[in-house]
PDB file of C-alpha atoms in Angstrom:
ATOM      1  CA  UNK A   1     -55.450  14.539  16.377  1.00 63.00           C
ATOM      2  CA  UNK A   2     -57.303  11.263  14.618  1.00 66.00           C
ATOM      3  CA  UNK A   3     -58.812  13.642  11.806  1.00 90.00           C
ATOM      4  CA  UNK A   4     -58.790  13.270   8.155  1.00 95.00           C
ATOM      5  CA  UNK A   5     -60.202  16.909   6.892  1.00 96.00           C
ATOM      6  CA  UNK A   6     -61.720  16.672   2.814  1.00 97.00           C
ATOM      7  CA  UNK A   7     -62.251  19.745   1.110  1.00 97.00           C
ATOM      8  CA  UNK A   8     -64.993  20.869  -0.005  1.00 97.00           C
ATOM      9  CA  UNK A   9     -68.115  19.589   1.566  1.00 95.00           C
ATOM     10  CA  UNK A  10     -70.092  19.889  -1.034  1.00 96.00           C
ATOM     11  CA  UNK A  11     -69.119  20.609  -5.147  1.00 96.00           C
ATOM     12  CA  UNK A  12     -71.429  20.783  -8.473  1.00 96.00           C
ATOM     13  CA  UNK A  13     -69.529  21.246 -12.111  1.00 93.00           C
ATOM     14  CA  UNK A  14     -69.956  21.100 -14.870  1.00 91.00           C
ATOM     15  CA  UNK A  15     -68.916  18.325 -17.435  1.00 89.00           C
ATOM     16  CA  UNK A  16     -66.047  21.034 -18.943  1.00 89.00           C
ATOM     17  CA  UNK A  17     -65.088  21.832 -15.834  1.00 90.00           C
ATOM     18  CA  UNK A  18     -61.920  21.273 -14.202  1.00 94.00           C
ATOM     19  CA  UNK A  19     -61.704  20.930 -10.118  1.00 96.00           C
ATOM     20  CA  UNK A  20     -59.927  19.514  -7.774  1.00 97.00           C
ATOM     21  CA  UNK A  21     -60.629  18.003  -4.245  1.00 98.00           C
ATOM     22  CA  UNK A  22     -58.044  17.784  -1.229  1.00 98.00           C
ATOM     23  CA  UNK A  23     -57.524  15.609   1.412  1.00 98.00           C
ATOM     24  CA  UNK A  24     -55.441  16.484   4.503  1.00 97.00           C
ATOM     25  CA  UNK A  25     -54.247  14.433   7.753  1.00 96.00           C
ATOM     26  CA  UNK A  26     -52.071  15.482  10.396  1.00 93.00           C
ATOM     27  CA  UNK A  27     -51.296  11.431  11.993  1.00 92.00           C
ATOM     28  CA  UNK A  28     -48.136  11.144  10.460  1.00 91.00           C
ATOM     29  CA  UNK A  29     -49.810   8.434   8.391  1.00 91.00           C
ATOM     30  CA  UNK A  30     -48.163   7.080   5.339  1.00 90.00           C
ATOM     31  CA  UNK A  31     -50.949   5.358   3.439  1.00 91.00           C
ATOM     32  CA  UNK A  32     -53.848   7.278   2.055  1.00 93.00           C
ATOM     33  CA  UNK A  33     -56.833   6.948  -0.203  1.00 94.00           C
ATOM     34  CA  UNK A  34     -59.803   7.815  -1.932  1.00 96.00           C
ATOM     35  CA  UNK A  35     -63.052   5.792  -2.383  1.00 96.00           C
ATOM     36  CA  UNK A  36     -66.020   6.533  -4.290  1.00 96.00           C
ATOM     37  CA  UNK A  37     -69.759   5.827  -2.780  1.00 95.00           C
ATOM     38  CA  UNK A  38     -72.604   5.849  -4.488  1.00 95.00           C
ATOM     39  CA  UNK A  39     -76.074   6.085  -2.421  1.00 91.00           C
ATOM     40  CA  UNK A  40     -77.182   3.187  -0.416  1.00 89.00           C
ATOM     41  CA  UNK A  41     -74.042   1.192  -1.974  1.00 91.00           C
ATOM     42  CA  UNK A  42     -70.147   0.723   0.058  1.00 92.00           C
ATOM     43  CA  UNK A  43     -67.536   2.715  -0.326  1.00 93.00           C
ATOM     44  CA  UNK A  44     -65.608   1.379  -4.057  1.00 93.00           C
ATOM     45  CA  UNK A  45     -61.714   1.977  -3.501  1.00 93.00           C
ATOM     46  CA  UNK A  46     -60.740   3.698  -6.275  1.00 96.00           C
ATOM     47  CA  UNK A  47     -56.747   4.845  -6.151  1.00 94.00           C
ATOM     48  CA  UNK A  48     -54.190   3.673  -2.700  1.00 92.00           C
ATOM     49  CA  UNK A  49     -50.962   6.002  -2.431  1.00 93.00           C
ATOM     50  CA  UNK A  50     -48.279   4.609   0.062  1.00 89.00           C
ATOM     51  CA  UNK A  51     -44.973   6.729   1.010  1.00 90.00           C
ATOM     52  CA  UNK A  52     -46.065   9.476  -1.757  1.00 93.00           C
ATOM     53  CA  UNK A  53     -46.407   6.816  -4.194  1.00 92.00           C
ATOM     54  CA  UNK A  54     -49.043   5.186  -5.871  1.00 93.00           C
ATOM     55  CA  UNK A  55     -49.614   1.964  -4.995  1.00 89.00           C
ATOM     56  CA  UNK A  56     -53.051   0.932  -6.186  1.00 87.00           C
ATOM     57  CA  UNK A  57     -55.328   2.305  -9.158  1.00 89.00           C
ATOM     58  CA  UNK A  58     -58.607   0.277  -9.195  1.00 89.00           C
ATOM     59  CA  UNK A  59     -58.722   0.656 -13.090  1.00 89.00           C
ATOM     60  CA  UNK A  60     -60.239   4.388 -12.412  1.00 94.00           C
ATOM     61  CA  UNK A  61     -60.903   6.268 -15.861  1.00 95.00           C
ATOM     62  CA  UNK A  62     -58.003   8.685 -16.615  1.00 95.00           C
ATOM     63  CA  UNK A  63     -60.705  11.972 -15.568  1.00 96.00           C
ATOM     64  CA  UNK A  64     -59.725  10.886 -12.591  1.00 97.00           C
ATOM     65  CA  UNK A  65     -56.177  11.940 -11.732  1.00 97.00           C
ATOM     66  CA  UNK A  66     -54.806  11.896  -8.030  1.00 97.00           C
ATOM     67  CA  UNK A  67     -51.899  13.493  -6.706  1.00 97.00           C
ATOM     68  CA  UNK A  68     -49.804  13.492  -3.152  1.00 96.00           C
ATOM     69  CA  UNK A  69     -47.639  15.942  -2.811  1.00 95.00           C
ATOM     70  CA  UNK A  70     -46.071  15.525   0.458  1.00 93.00           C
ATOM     71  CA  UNK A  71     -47.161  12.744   3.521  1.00 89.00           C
ATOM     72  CA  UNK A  72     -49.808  14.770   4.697  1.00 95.00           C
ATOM     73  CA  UNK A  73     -52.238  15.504   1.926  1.00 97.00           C
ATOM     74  CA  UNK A  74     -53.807  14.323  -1.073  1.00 97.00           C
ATOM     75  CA  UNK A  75     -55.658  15.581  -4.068  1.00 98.00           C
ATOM     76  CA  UNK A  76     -57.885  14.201  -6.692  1.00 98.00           C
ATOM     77  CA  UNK A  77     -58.101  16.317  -9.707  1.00 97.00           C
ATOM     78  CA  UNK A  78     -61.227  16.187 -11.750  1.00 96.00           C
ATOM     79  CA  UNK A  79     -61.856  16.503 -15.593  1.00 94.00           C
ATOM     80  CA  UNK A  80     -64.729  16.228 -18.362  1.00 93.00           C
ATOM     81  CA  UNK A  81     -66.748  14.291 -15.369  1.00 94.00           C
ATOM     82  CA  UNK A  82     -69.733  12.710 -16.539  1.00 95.00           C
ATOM     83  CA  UNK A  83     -73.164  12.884 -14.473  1.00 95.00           C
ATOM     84  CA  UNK A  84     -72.179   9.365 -13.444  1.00 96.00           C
ATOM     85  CA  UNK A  85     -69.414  10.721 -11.647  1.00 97.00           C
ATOM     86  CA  UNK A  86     -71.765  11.902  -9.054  1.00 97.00           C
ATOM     87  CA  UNK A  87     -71.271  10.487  -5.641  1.00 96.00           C
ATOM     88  CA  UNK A  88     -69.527  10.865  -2.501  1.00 96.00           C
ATOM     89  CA  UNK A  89     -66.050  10.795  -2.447  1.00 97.00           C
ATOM     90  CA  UNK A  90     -64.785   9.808   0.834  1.00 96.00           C
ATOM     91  CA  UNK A  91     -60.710  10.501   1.847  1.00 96.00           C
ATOM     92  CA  UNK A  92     -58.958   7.979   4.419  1.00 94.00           C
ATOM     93  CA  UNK A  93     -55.465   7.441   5.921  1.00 93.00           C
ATOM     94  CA  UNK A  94     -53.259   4.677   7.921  1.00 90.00           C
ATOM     95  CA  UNK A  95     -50.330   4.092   9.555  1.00 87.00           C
ATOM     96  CA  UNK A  96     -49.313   2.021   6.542  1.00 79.00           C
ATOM     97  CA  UNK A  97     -46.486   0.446   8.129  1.00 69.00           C
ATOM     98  CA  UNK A  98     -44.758  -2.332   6.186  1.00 59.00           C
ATOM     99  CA  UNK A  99     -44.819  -6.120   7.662  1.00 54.00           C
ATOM    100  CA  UNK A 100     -48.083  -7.359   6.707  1.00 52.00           C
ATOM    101  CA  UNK A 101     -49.907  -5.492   9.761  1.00 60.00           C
ATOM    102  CA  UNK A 102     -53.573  -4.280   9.073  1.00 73.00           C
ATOM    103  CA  UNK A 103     -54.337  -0.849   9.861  1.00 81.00           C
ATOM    104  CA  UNK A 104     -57.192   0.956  11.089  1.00 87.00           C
ATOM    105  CA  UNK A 105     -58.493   3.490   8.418  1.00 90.00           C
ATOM    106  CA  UNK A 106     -59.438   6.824   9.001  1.00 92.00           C
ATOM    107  CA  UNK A 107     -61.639   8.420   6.962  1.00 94.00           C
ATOM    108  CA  UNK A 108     -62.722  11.770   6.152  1.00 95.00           C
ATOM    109  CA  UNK A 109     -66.503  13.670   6.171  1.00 94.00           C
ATOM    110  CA  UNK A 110     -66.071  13.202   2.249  1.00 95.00           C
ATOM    111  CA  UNK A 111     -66.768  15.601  -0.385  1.00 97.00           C
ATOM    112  CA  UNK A 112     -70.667  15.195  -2.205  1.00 96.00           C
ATOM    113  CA  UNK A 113     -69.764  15.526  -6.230  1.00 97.00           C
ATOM    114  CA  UNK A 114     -72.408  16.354  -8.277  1.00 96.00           C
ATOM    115  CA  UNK A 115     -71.891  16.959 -12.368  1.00 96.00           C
ATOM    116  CA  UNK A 116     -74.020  18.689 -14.299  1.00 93.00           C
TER     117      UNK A 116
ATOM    118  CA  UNK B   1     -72.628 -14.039  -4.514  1.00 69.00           C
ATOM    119  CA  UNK B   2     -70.593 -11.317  -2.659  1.00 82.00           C
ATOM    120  CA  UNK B   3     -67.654 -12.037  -0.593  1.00 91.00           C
ATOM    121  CA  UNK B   4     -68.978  -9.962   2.430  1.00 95.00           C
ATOM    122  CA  UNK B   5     -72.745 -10.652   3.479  1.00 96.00           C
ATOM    123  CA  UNK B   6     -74.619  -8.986   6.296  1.00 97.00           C
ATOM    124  CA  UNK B   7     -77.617  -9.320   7.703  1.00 96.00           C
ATOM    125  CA  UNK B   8     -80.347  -8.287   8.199  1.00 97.00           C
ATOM    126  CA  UNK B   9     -80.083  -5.277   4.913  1.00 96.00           C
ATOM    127  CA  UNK B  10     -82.843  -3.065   7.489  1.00 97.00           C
ATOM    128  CA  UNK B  11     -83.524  -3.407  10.845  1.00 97.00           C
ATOM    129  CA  UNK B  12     -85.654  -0.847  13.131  1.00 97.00           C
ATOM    130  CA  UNK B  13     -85.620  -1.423  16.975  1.00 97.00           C
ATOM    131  CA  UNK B  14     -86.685   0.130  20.377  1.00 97.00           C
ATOM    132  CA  UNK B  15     -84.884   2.425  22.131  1.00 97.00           C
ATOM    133  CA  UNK B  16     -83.353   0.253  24.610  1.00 97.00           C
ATOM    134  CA  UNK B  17     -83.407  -3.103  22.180  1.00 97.00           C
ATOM    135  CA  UNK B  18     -80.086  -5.140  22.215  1.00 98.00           C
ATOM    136  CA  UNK B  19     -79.238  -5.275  18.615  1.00 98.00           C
ATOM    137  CA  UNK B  20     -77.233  -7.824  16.443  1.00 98.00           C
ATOM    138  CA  UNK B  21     -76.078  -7.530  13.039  1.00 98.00           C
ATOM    139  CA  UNK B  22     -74.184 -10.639  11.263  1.00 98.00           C
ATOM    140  CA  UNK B  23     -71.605 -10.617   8.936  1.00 98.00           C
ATOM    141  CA  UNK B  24     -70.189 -13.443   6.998  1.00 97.00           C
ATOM    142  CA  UNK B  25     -66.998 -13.590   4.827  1.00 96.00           C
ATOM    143  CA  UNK B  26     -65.953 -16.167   2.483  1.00 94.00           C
ATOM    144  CA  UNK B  27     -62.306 -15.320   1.992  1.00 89.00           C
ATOM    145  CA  UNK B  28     -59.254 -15.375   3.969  1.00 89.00           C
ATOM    146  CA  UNK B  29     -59.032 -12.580   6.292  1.00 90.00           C
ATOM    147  CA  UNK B  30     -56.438 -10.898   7.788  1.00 88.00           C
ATOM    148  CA  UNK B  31     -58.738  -8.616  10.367  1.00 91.00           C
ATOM    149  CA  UNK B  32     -62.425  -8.058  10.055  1.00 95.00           C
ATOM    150  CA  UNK B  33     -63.438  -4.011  10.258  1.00 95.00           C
ATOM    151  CA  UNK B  34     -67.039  -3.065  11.729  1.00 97.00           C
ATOM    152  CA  UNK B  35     -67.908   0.805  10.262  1.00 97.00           C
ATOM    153  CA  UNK B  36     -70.535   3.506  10.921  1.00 97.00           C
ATOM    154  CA  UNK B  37     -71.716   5.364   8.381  1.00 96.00           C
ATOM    155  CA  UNK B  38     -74.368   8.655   9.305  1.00 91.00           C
ATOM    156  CA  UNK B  39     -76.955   9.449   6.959  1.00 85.00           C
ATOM    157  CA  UNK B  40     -74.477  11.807   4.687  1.00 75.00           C
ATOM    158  CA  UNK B  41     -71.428  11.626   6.270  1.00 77.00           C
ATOM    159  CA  UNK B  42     -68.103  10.152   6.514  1.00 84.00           C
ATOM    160  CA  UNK B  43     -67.311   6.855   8.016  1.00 93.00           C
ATOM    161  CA  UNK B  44     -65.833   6.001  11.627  1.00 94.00           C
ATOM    162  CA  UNK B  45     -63.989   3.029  12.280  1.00 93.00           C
ATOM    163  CA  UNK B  46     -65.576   1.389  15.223  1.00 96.00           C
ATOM    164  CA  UNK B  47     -63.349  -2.245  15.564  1.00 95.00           C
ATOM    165  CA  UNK B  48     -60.895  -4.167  13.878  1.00 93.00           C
ATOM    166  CA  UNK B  49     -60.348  -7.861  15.143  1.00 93.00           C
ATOM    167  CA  UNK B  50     -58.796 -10.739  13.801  1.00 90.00           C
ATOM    168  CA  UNK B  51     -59.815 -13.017  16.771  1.00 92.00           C
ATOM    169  CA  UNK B  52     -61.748 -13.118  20.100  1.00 94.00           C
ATOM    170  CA  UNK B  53     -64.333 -10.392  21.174  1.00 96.00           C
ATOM    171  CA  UNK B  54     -63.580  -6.404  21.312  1.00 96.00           C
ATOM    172  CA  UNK B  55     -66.236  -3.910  23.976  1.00 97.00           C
ATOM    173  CA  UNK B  56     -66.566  -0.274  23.536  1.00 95.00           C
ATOM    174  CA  UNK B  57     -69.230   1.022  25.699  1.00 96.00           C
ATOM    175  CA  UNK B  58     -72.364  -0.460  24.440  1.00 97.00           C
ATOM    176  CA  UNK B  59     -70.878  -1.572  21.059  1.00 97.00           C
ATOM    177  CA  UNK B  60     -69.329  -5.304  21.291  1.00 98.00           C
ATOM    178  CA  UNK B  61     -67.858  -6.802  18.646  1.00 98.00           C
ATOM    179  CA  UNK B  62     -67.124 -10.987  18.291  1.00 98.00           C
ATOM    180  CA  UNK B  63     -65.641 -12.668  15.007  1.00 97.00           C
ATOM    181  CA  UNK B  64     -65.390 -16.791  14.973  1.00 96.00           C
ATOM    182  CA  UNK B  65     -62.341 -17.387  12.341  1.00 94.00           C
ATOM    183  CA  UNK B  66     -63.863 -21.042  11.730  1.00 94.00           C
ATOM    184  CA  UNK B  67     -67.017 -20.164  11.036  1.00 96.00           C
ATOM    185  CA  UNK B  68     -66.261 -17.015   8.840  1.00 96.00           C
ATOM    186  CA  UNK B  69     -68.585 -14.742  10.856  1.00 97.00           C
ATOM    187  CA  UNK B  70     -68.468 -12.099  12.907  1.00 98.00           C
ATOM    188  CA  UNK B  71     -71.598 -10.432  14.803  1.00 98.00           C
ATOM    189  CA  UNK B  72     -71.877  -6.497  16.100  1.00 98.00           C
ATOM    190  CA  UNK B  73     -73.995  -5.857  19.073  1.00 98.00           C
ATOM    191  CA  UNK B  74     -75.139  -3.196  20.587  1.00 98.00           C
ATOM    192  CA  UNK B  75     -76.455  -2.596  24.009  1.00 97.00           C
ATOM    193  CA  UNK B  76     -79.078  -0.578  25.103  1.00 96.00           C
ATOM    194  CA  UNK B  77     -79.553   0.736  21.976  1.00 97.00           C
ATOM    195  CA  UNK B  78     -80.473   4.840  21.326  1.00 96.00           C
ATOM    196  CA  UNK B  79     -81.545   6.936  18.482  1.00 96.00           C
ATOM    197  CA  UNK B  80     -78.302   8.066  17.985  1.00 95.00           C
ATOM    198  CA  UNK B  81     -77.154   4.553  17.328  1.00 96.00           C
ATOM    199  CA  UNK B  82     -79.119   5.061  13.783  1.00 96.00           C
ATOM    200  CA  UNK B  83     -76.444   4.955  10.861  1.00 97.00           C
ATOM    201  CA  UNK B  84     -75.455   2.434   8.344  1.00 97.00           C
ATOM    202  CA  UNK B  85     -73.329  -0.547   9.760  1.00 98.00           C
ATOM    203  CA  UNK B  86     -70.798  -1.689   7.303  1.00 97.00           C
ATOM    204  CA  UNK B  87     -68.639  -4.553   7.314  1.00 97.00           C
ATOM    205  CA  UNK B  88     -65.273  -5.387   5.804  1.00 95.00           C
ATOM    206  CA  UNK B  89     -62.430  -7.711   5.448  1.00 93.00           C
ATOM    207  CA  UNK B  90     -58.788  -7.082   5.102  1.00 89.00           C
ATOM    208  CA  UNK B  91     -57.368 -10.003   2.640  1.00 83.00           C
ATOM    209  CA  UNK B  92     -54.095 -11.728   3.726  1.00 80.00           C
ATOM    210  CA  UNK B  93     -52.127  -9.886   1.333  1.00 68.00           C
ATOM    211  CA  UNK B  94     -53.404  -6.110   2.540  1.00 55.00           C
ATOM    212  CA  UNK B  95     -49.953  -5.421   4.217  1.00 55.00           C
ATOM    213  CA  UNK B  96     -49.232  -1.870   4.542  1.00 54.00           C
ATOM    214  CA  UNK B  97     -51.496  -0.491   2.162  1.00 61.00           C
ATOM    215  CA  UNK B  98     -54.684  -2.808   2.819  1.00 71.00           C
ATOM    216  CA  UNK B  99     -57.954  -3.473   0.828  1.00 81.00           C
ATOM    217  CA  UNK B 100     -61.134  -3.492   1.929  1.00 88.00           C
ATOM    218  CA  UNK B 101     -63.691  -5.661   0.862  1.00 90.00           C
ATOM    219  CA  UNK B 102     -67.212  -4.243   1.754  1.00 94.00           C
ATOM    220  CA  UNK B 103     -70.028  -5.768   2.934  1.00 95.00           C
ATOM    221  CA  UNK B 104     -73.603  -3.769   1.228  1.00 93.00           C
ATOM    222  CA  UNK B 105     -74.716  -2.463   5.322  1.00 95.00           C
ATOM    223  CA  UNK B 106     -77.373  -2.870   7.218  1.00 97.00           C
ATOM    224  CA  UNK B 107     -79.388   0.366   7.843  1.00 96.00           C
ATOM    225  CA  UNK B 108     -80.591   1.055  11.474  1.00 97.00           C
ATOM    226  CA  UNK B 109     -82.844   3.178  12.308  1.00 97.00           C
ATOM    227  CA  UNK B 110     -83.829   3.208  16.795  1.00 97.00           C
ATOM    228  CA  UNK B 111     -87.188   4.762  17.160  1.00 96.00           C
ATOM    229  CA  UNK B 112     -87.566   6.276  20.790  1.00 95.00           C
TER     230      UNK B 112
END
């Protein structure tokens, strides 16, 4: 199984609202991570959790909050978004094995954010 | 001036065209990702290489470490070939939990 599942496909809120999106893998993978993609632009990496622990924050505002509760899935809760915060937000895994080797990532169908 | 560059931005072809789309990097590299984006959807990693030349069925994949450059090439090329290309660089310091650097694509679209 090489798939890295996002739920949901598609979400609209509101600016008050509060929502969350999950990410799920089943590769045994221990490094995960969300991007953000705006249309016609690349993916922008925007928080890296390795071993259940963040690792990397890309200076993303504080609405942003992710969590990873086990090895296996991650979430990215969402508050007082702004209609900026529109986009694409895309879920991917790796191996993440330690030594300096580059992994392959996997990424997800995304989830297409758009605040009202 | 970004650290990724591909060319061309848009390219339309033939069904049946051999295609090429270049990618140069001006930082150090650890490996060198090609990506396909469809319109809407998520991405799919199609090679990583750090040296030498990588084939999957019509997709081939070359990277020159000297010359900062790598090139993607596709074979007789079909309308299902149309996505976004997108290339990107690991740093030398990725490690475990490793950066990517994006190139802005290059948008094909294979008429039949």
């Amino acid at each position: 199984d090489t798939e890295v599942t996002q739920t949901p496909k598609h979400l609209v809120m509101g600016m008050t609202n509060k929502k969350s999106l999950k990410c799920e893998q089943h590769m045994g993978h221990r490094a995960m991570y969300w991007y953000k993609q705006k249309a016609k632009k690349p993916p922008e990496l925007m928080f890296v959790y390795s071993y259940e622990k963040l690792s990397i924050n890309e200076s993303v505002p504080s609405r942003f909050s992710p969590e990873c509760p086990n090895s296996s899935l991650l979430n990215l809760h969402l508050h007082a978004l702004q209609p900026e915060d529109s986009a694409l937000y895309l879920c991917a895994s790796s191996q993440g094995t330690s030594g300096g080797y580059t992994d392959t990532q996997y990424f997800g169908p995304g989830t297409r954010l758009t605040v009202l | 001036k970004n650290e990724v560059e591909q060319s061309p931005q848009n390219l339309t072809a033939q069904e049946g065209e051999f295609i090429t789309i270049n990618c140069s990097y001006s930082v150090g590299i650890s490996a060198l990702h090609w990506l396909q984006q469809h319109p809407g959807g998520g991405i799919v990693s199609l090679f990583m290489l750090s040296s030498g030349k990588k084939k999957h069925g019509r997709l081939i994949a070359t990277i020159n470490i000297q010359e900062k450059h790598s090139s993607l090439h596709i074979t007789a090329s079909h309308p299902r070939d149309s996505a976004v290309y997108i290339c990107a660089v690991t740093p030398p310091y990725g490690g475990a939990t490793n950066k990517l650097i994006f190139g802005t694509g290059t948008l094909l679209a294979v008429q039949p």
